[in-house]
Coordinates of C-alpha atoms in Angstrom, one line a residue:
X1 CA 0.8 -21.7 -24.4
X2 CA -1.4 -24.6 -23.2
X3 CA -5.0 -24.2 -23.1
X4 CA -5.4 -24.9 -19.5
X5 CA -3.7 -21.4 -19.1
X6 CA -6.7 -19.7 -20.5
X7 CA -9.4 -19.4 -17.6
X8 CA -12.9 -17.6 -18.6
X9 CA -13.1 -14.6 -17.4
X10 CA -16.2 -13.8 -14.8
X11 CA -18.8 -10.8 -14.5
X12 CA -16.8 -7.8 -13.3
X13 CA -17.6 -6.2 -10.3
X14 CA -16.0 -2.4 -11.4
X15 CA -16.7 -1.4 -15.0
X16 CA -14.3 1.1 -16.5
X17 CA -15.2 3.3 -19.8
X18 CA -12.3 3.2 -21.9
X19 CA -11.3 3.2 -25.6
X20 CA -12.1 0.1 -26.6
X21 CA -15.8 -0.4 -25.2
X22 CA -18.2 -1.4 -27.7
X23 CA -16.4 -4.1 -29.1
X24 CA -17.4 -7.5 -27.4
X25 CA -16.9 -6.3 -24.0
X26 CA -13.9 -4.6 -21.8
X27 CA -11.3 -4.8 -24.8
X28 CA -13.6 -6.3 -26.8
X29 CA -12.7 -9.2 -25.0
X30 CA -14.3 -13.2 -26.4
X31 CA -14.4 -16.0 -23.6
X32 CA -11.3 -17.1 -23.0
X33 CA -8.9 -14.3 -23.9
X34 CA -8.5 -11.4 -26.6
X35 CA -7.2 -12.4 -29.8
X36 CA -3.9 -10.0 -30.5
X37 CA -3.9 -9.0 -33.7
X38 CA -7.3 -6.8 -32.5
X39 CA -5.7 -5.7 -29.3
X40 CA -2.8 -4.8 -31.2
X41 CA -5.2 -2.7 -33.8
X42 CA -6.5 -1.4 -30.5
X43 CA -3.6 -0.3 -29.2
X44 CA -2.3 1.8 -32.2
X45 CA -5.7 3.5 -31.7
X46 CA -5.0 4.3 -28.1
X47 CA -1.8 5.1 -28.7
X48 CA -2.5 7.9 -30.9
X49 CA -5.4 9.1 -28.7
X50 CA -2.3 9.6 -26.4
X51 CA 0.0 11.3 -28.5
X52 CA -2.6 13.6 -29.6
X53 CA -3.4 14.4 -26.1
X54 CA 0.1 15.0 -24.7
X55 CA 0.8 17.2 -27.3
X56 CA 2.4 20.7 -25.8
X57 CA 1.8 19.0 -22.6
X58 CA 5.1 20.7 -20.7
X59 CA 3.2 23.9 -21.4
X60 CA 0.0 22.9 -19.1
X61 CA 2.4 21.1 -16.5
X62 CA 4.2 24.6 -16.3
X63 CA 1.0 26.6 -15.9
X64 CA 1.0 28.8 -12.6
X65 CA -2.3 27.1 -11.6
X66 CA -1.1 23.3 -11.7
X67 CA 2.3 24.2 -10.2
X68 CA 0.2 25.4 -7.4
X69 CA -2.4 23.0 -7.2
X70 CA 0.8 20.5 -7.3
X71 CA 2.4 22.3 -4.8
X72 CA -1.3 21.9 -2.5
X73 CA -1.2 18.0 -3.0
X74 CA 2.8 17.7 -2.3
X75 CA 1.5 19.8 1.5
X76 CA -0.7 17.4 1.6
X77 CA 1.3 14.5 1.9
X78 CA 3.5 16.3 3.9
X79 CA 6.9 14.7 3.6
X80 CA 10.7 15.6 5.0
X81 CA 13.0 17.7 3.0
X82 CA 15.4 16.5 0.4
X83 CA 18.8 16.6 0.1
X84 CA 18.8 20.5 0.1
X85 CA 16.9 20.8 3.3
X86 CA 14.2 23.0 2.1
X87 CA 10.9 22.0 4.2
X88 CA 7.2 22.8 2.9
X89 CA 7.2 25.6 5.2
X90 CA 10.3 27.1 4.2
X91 CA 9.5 26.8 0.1
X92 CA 6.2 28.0 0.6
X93 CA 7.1 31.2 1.9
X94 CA 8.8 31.9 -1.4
X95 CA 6.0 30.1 -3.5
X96 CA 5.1 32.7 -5.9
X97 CA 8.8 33.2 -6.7
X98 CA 9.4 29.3 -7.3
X99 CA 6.7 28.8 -9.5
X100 CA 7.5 32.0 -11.6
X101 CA 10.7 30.5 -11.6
X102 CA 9.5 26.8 -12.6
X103 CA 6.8 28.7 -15.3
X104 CA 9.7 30.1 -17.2
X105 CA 12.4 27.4 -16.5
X106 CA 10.1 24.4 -17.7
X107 CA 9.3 24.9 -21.4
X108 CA 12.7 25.6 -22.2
X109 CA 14.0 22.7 -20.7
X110 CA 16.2 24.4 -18.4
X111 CA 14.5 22.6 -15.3
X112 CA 17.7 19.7 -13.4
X113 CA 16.2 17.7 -11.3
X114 CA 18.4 16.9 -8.0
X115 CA 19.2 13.8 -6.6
X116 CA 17.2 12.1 -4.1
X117 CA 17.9 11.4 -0.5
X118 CA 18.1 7.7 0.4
X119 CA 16.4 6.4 3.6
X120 CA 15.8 3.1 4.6
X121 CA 12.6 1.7 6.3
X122 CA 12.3 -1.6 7.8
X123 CA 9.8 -3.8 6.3
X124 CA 6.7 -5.5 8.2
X125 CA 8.2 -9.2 7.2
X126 CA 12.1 -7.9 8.1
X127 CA 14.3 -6.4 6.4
X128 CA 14.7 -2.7 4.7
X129 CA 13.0 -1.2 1.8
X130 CA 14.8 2.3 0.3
X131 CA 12.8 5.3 0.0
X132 CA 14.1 8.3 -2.5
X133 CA 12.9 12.0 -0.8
X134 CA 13.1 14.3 -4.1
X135 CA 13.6 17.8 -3.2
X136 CA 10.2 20.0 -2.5
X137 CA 10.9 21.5 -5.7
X138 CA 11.3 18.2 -7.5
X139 CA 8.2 16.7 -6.0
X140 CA 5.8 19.7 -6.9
X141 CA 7.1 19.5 -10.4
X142 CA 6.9 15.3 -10.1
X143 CA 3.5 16.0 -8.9
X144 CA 2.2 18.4 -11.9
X145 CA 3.6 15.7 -14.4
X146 CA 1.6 12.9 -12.2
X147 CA -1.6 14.8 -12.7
X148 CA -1.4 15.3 -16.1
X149 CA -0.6 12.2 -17.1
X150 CA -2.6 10.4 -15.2
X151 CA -5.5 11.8 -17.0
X152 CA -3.9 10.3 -20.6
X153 CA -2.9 7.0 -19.0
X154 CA -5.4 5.8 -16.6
X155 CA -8.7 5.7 -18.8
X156 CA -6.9 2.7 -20.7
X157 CA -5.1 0.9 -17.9
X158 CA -6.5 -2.7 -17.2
X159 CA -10.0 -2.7 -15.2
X160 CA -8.3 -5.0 -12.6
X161 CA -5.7 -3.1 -11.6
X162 CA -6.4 -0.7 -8.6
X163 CA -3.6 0.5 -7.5
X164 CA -2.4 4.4 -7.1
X165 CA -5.0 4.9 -9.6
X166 CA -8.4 7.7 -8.6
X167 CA -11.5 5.9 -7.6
X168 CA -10.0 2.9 -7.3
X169 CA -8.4 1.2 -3.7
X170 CA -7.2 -2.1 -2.2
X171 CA -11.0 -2.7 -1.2
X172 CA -11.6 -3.3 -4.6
X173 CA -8.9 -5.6 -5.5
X174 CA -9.8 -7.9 -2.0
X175 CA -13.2 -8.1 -3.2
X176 CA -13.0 -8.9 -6.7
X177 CA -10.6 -11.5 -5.5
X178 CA -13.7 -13.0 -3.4
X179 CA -15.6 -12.8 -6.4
X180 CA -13.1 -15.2 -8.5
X181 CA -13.0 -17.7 -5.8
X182 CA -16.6 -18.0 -5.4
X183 CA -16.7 -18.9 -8.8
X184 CA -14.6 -21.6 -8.0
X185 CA -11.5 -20.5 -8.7
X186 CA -9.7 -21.3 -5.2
X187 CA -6.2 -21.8 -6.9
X188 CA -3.9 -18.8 -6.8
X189 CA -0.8 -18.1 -8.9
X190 CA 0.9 -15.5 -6.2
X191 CA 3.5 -13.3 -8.0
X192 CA 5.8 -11.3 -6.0
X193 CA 8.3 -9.1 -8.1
X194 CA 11.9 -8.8 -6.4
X195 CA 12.9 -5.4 -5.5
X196 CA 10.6 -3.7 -8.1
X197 CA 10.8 -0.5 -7.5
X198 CA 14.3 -0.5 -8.1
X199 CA 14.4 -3.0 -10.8
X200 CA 12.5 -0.9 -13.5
X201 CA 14.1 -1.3 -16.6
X202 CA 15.0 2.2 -18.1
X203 CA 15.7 1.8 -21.5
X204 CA 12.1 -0.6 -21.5
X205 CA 10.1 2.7 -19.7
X206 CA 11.4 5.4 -21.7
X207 CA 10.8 3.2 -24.7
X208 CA 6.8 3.0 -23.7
X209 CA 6.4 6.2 -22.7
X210 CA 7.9 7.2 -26.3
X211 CA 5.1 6.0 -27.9
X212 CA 2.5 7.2 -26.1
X213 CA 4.1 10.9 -25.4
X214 CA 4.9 13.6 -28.1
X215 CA 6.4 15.8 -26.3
X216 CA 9.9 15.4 -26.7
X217 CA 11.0 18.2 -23.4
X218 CA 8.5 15.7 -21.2
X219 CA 10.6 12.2 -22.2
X220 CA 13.8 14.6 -21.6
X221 CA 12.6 15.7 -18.4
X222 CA 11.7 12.4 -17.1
X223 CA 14.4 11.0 -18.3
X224 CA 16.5 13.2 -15.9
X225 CA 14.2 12.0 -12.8
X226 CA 14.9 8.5 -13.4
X227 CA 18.9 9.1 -14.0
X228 CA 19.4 11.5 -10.5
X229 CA 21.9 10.1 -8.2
X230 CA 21.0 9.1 -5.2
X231 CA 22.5 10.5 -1.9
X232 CA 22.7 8.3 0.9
X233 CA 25.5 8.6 3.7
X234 CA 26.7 11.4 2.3
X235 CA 28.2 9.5 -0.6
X236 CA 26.1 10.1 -4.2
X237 CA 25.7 7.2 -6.7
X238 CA 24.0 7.0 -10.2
X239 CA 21.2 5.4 -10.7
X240 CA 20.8 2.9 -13.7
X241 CA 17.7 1.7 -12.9
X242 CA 14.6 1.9 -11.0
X243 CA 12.2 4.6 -9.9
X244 CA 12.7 5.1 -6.0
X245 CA 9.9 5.1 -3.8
X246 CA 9.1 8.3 -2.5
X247 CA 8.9 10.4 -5.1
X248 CA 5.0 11.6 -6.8
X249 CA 5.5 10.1 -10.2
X250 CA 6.9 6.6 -9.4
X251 CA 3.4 4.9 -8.5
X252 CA 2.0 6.0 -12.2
X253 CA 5.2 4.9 -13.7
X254 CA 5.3 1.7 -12.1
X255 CA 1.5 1.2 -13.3
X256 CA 3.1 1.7 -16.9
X257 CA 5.6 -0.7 -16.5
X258 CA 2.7 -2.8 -15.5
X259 CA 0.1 -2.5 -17.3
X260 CA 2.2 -4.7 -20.4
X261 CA 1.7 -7.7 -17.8
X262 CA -2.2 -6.9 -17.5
X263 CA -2.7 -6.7 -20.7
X264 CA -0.5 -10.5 -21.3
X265 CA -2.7 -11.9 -18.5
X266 CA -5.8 -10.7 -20.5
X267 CA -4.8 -11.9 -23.9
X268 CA -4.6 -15.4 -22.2
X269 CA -7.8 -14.9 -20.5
X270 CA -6.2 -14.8 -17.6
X271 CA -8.3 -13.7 -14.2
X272 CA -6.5 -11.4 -11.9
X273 CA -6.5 -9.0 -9.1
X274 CA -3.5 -6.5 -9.4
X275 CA -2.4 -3.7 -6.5
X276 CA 0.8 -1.9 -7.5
X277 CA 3.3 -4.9 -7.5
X278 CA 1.4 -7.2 -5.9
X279 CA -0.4 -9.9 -8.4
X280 CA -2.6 -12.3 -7.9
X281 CA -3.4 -14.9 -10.9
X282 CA -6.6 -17.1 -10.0
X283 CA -7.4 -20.1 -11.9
X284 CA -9.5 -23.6 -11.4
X285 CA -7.1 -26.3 -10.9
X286 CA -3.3 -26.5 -9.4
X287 CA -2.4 -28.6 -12.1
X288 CA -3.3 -25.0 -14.4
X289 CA -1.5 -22.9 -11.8
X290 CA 1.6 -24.0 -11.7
X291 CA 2.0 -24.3 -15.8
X292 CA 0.3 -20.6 -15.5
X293 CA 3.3 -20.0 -12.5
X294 CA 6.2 -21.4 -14.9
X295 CA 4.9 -19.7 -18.2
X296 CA 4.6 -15.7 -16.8
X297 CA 8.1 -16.2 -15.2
X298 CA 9.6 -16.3 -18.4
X299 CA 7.7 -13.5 -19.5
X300 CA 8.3 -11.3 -16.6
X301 CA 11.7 -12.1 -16.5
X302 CA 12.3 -12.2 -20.3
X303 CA 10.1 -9.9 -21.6
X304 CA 9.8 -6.9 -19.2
X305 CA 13.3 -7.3 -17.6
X306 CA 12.3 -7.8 -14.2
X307 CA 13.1 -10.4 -11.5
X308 CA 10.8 -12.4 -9.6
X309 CA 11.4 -13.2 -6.6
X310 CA 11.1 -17.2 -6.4
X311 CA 11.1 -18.1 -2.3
X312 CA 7.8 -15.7 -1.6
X313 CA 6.0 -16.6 -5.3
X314 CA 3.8 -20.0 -5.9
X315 CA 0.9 -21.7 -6.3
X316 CA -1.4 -21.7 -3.0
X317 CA -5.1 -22.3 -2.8
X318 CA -6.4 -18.4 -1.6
X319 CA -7.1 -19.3 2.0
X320 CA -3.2 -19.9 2.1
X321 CA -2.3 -16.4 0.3
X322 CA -2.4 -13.1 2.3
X323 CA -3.3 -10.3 -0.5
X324 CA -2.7 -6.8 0.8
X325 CA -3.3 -8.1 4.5
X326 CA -6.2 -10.0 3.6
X327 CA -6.9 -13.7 3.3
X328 CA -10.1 -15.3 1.2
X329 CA -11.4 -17.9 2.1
X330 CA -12.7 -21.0 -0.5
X331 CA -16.2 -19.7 0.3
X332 CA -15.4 -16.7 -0.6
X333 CA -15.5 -14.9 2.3
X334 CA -12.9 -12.2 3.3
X335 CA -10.9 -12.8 6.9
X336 CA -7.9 -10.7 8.3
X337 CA -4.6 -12.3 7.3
X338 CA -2.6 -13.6 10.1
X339 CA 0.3 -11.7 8.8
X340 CA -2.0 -9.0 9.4
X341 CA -3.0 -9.4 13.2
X342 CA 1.3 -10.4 14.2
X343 CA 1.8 -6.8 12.6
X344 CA -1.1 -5.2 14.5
X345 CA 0.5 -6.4 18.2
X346 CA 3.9 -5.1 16.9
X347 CA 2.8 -1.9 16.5
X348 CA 0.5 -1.9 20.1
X349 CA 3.5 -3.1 22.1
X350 CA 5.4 -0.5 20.8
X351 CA 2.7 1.9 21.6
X352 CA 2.1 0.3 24.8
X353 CA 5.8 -0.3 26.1
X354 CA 5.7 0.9 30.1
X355 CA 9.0 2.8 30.1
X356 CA 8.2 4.9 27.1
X357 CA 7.6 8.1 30.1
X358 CA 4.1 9.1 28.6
X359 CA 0.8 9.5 30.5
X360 CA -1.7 7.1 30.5
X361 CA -4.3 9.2 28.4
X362 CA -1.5 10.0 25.8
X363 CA -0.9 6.2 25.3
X364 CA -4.7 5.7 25.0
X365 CA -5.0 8.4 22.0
X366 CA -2.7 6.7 20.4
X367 CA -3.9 3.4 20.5
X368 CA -7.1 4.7 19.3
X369 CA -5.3 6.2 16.4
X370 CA -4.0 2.9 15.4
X371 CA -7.2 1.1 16.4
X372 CA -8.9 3.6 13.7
X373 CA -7.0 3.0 11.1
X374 CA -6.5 -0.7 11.1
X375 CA -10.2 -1.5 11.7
X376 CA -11.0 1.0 8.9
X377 CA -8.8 -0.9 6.6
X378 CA -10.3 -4.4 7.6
X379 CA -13.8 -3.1 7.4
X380 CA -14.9 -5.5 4.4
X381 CA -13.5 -8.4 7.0
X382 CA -16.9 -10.8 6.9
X383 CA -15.7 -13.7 8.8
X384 CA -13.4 -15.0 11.5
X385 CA -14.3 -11.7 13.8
X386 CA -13.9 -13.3 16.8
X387 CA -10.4 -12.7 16.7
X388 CA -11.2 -9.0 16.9
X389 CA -12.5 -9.3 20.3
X390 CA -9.6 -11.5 21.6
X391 CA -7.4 -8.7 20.2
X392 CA -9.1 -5.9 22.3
X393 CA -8.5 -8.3 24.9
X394 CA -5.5 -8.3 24.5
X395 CA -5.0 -4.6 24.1
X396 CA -6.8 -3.9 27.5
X397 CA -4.3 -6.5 29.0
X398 CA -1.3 -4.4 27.7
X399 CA -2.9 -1.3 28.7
X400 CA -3.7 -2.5 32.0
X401 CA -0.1 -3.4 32.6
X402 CA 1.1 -0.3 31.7
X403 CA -1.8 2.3 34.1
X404 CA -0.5 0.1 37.1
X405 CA 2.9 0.4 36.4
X406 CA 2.6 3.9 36.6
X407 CA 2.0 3.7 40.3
X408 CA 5.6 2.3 40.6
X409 CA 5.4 1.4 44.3
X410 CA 3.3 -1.3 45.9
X411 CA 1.4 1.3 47.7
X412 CA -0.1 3.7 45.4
X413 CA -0.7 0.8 43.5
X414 CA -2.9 -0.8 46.4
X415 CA -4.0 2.5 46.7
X416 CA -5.2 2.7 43.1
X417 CA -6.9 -0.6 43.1
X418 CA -8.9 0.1 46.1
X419 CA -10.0 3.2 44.5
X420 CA -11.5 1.0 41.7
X421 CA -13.0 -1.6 43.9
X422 CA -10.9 -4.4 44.6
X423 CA -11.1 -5.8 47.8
X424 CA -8.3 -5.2 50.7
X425 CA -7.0 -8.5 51.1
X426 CA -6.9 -8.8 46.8
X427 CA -5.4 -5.7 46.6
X428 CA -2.8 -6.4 49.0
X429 CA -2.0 -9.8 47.4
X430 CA -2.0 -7.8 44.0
X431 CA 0.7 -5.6 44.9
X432 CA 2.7 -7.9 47.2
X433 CA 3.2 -11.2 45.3
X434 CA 2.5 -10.6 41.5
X435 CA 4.5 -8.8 39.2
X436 CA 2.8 -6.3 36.6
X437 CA 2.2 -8.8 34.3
X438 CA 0.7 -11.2 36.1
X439 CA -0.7 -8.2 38.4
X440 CA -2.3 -7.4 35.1
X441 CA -3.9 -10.6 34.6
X442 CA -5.2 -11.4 37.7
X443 CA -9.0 -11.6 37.9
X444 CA -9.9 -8.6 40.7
X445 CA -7.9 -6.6 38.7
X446 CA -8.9 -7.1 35.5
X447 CA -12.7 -7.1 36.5
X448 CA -12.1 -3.7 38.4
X449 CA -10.3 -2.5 34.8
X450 CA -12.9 -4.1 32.6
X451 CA -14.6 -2.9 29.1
X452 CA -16.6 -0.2 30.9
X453 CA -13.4 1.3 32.7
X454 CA -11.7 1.1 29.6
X455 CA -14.5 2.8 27.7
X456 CA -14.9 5.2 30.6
X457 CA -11.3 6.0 29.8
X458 CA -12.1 6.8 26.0
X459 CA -10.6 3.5 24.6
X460 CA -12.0 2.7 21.2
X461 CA -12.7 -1.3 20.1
X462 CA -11.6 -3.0 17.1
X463 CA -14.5 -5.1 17.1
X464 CA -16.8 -1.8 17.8
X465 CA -15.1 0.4 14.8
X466 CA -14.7 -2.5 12.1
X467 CA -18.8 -3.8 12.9
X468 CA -19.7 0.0 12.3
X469 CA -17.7 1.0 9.4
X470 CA -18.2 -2.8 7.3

């Protein structure tokens, strides 16, 4: 291992108690990585913190009170049936039944789970990513597992890793990002695992989880969840490895997996940003990044059995990298990725397609609902904002298009614009010699259908709910 690997790791913005505070820092940590014979002491400590802790522990995942809380949490998150066909609303009428049921079935190791159903989404860059849908029964029982183990694993996972985990979200990892590159750090070692979700080595998990869990009926029962066919076309298949995503316990197992490569990027001295399965390595010089690139390849790939997938992974400086729709820039400041704003449109054109038969208030509540969400989850955006207002721009413009089009004819269309203004002769030339898009377009028009009309008609603004909410 070169030494131009080992980067020195800076302030940290999120401080995490766990078990090895008090010893020089978050895992007792010297500049410029963790010597492993102590994190090796450490983790025998931890580990048996762990095994003391998950002692009996199928016995408090089968109480009546966390099956029902589980049960609460899987409602929640809503979700379609499995392969069974039992909705929420169907198993809760006979909740008290299934978790007498589960109570009894649990301990003894009676509980099979079933297999999942398969159901392909489409990705944002193309392509399709396969979900697994447990069964309502399998994902309240998933669930009760998930809550009980988070609480054993997640005070020890890596403080820069802030994915699926409580208190922690993609804000976090964006900004502590910033926070290496205005240290100078503008070199980025993007890792993007292939597939990994369905790549998870089983025989590697079930090994980890063994040493942290003494309850032999939990490692059996998990054990079945990651072995349950999955059902797809009607056809069944076995799974041999992988944890599809879908299901409640996959995000904390897939933290598991992953926390071995935190900890291997910390022992290095390594400074990183990680989100679920997306890894960001940032370091000083490209000339350090790409021997840093080449050196965790072979660990990834050797060590934790997993693939990574070459043709989207490199070495970029960070205002080339887009890191969970985000882009830093080298000062440090935090933009919108342009990944980001291509996906936004997709989504409003589809909202905003003219022959989708829906009233001109119902497209607006909708656009507002995506509106919401997306300048909600850009809200710590600090630069480049301009492109906000071209996009509600650009918004109106599509929404314009589609109120006129729902005139049909040229005369309740001129009809329509004189009502809002626009002069005879414009209106007339509207109607008669432009088609909606460049109807749309055309200067009376969209100065009679301006911002206040728009916000007369309850549209939100991206520029209006990001500025508020930052």
């Amino acid at each position: 291992m070169s030494k131009d690997d080992k980067e020195p790791k800076p302030r940290r913005s999120y401080k995490q108690g766990n078990l090895f505070e008090g010893q020089g820092g978050a895992l007792g940590k010297p500049e410029g990585g963790t010597n492993r014979a102590t994190m090796r002491a450490e983790l025998f400590s931890r580990l048996e913190v762990q095994r003391a802790l998950t002692t009996g522990i199928v016995d408090k995942i089968s109480e009546h009170g966390a099956l029902a809380k589980a049960f609460q949490e899987v409602k929640g998150n809503r979700g379609s049936a499995g392969i069974d066909g039992v909705s929420l609303e169907e198993y809760e009428r006979q909740l008290t039944a299934h978790i007498r049921r589960l109570h009894e079935g649990l301990p003894k190791g009676e509980y099979q789970p079933q297999a999942v159903r398969g159901v392909e989404i489409p990705k944002p860059n193309g392509g399709k990513r396969l979900l697994g849908i447990p069964t309502v029964e399998d994902r309240v029982v998933q669930q009760s597992i998930q809550n009980a183990l988070q609480r054993v694993y997640d005070p020890y996972f890596s403080e820069y890793s802030y994915g699926f985990r409580p208190g922690r979200s993609a804000h976090q990892a964006v900004e502590q990002a910033a926070c290496y590159v205005m240290e100078g750090k503008v070199w980025v070692v993007d890792i993007d695992l292939k597939s990994f979700f369905d790549e998870i080595n089983h025989e590697r998990l079930m090994s980890r989880l063994r040493k942290a869990i003494s309850d032999e009926r939990l490692l059996k029962l998990i054990h079945r969840y990651l072995k349950a066919g999955l059902m797809q076309d009607g056809l069944c298949s076995q799974r041999v490895a992988g944890t599809p995503q879908g299901g409640p316990l996959s995000p904390l197992l897939s933290n598991i997996v992953l926390d071995e490569l935190d900890r291997e990027l910390e022992a290095r001295g390594l400074s990183f940003a990680r989100y679920a399965d997306d890894c960001n390595i940032f370091v000083n010089s490209q000339r350090s990044a790409e021997r840093v690139m080449a050196s965790l390849i072979r660990y990834i790939e050797e060590r934790l059995k997993l693939k990574v997938n070459r043709e989207k992974s490199g070495v970029r400086r960070c205002d080339q990298v887009k890191f969970l729709g985000h882009t830093v820039e080298q000062n440090g400041k935090i933009r919108i990725a342009d990944a980001s704003i291509k996906r936004l449109k997709m989504k409003i054109r589809e909202v905003t397609k003219r022959n989708r038969g829906m009233t001109f208030t119902q497209v607006i509540a909708e656009t507002n609902r995506v509106i919401q969400g997306w300048a909600m989850y850009y809200r710590r955006c600090n630069t480049w904002l301009s492109k906000l207002r071209d996009m509600d721009g650009w918004i109106r413009k599509r929404l314009r298009c589609y109120a006129l089009k729902q005139h049909q004819k040229r005369y309740p269309t001129y009809r329509f614009l004189r009502s809002l203004g626009v002069g005879e002769n414009q209106a007339w030339y509207a109607v008669m010699y432009r088609k909606w898009w460049p109807m749309a377009n055309y200067q009376p028009v969209m100065k009679a259908m301006g911002i206040r009309w728009f916000a007369e008609q309850g549209l939100k603004s991206l520029a209006a709910v990001q500025a508020v909410k930052r």
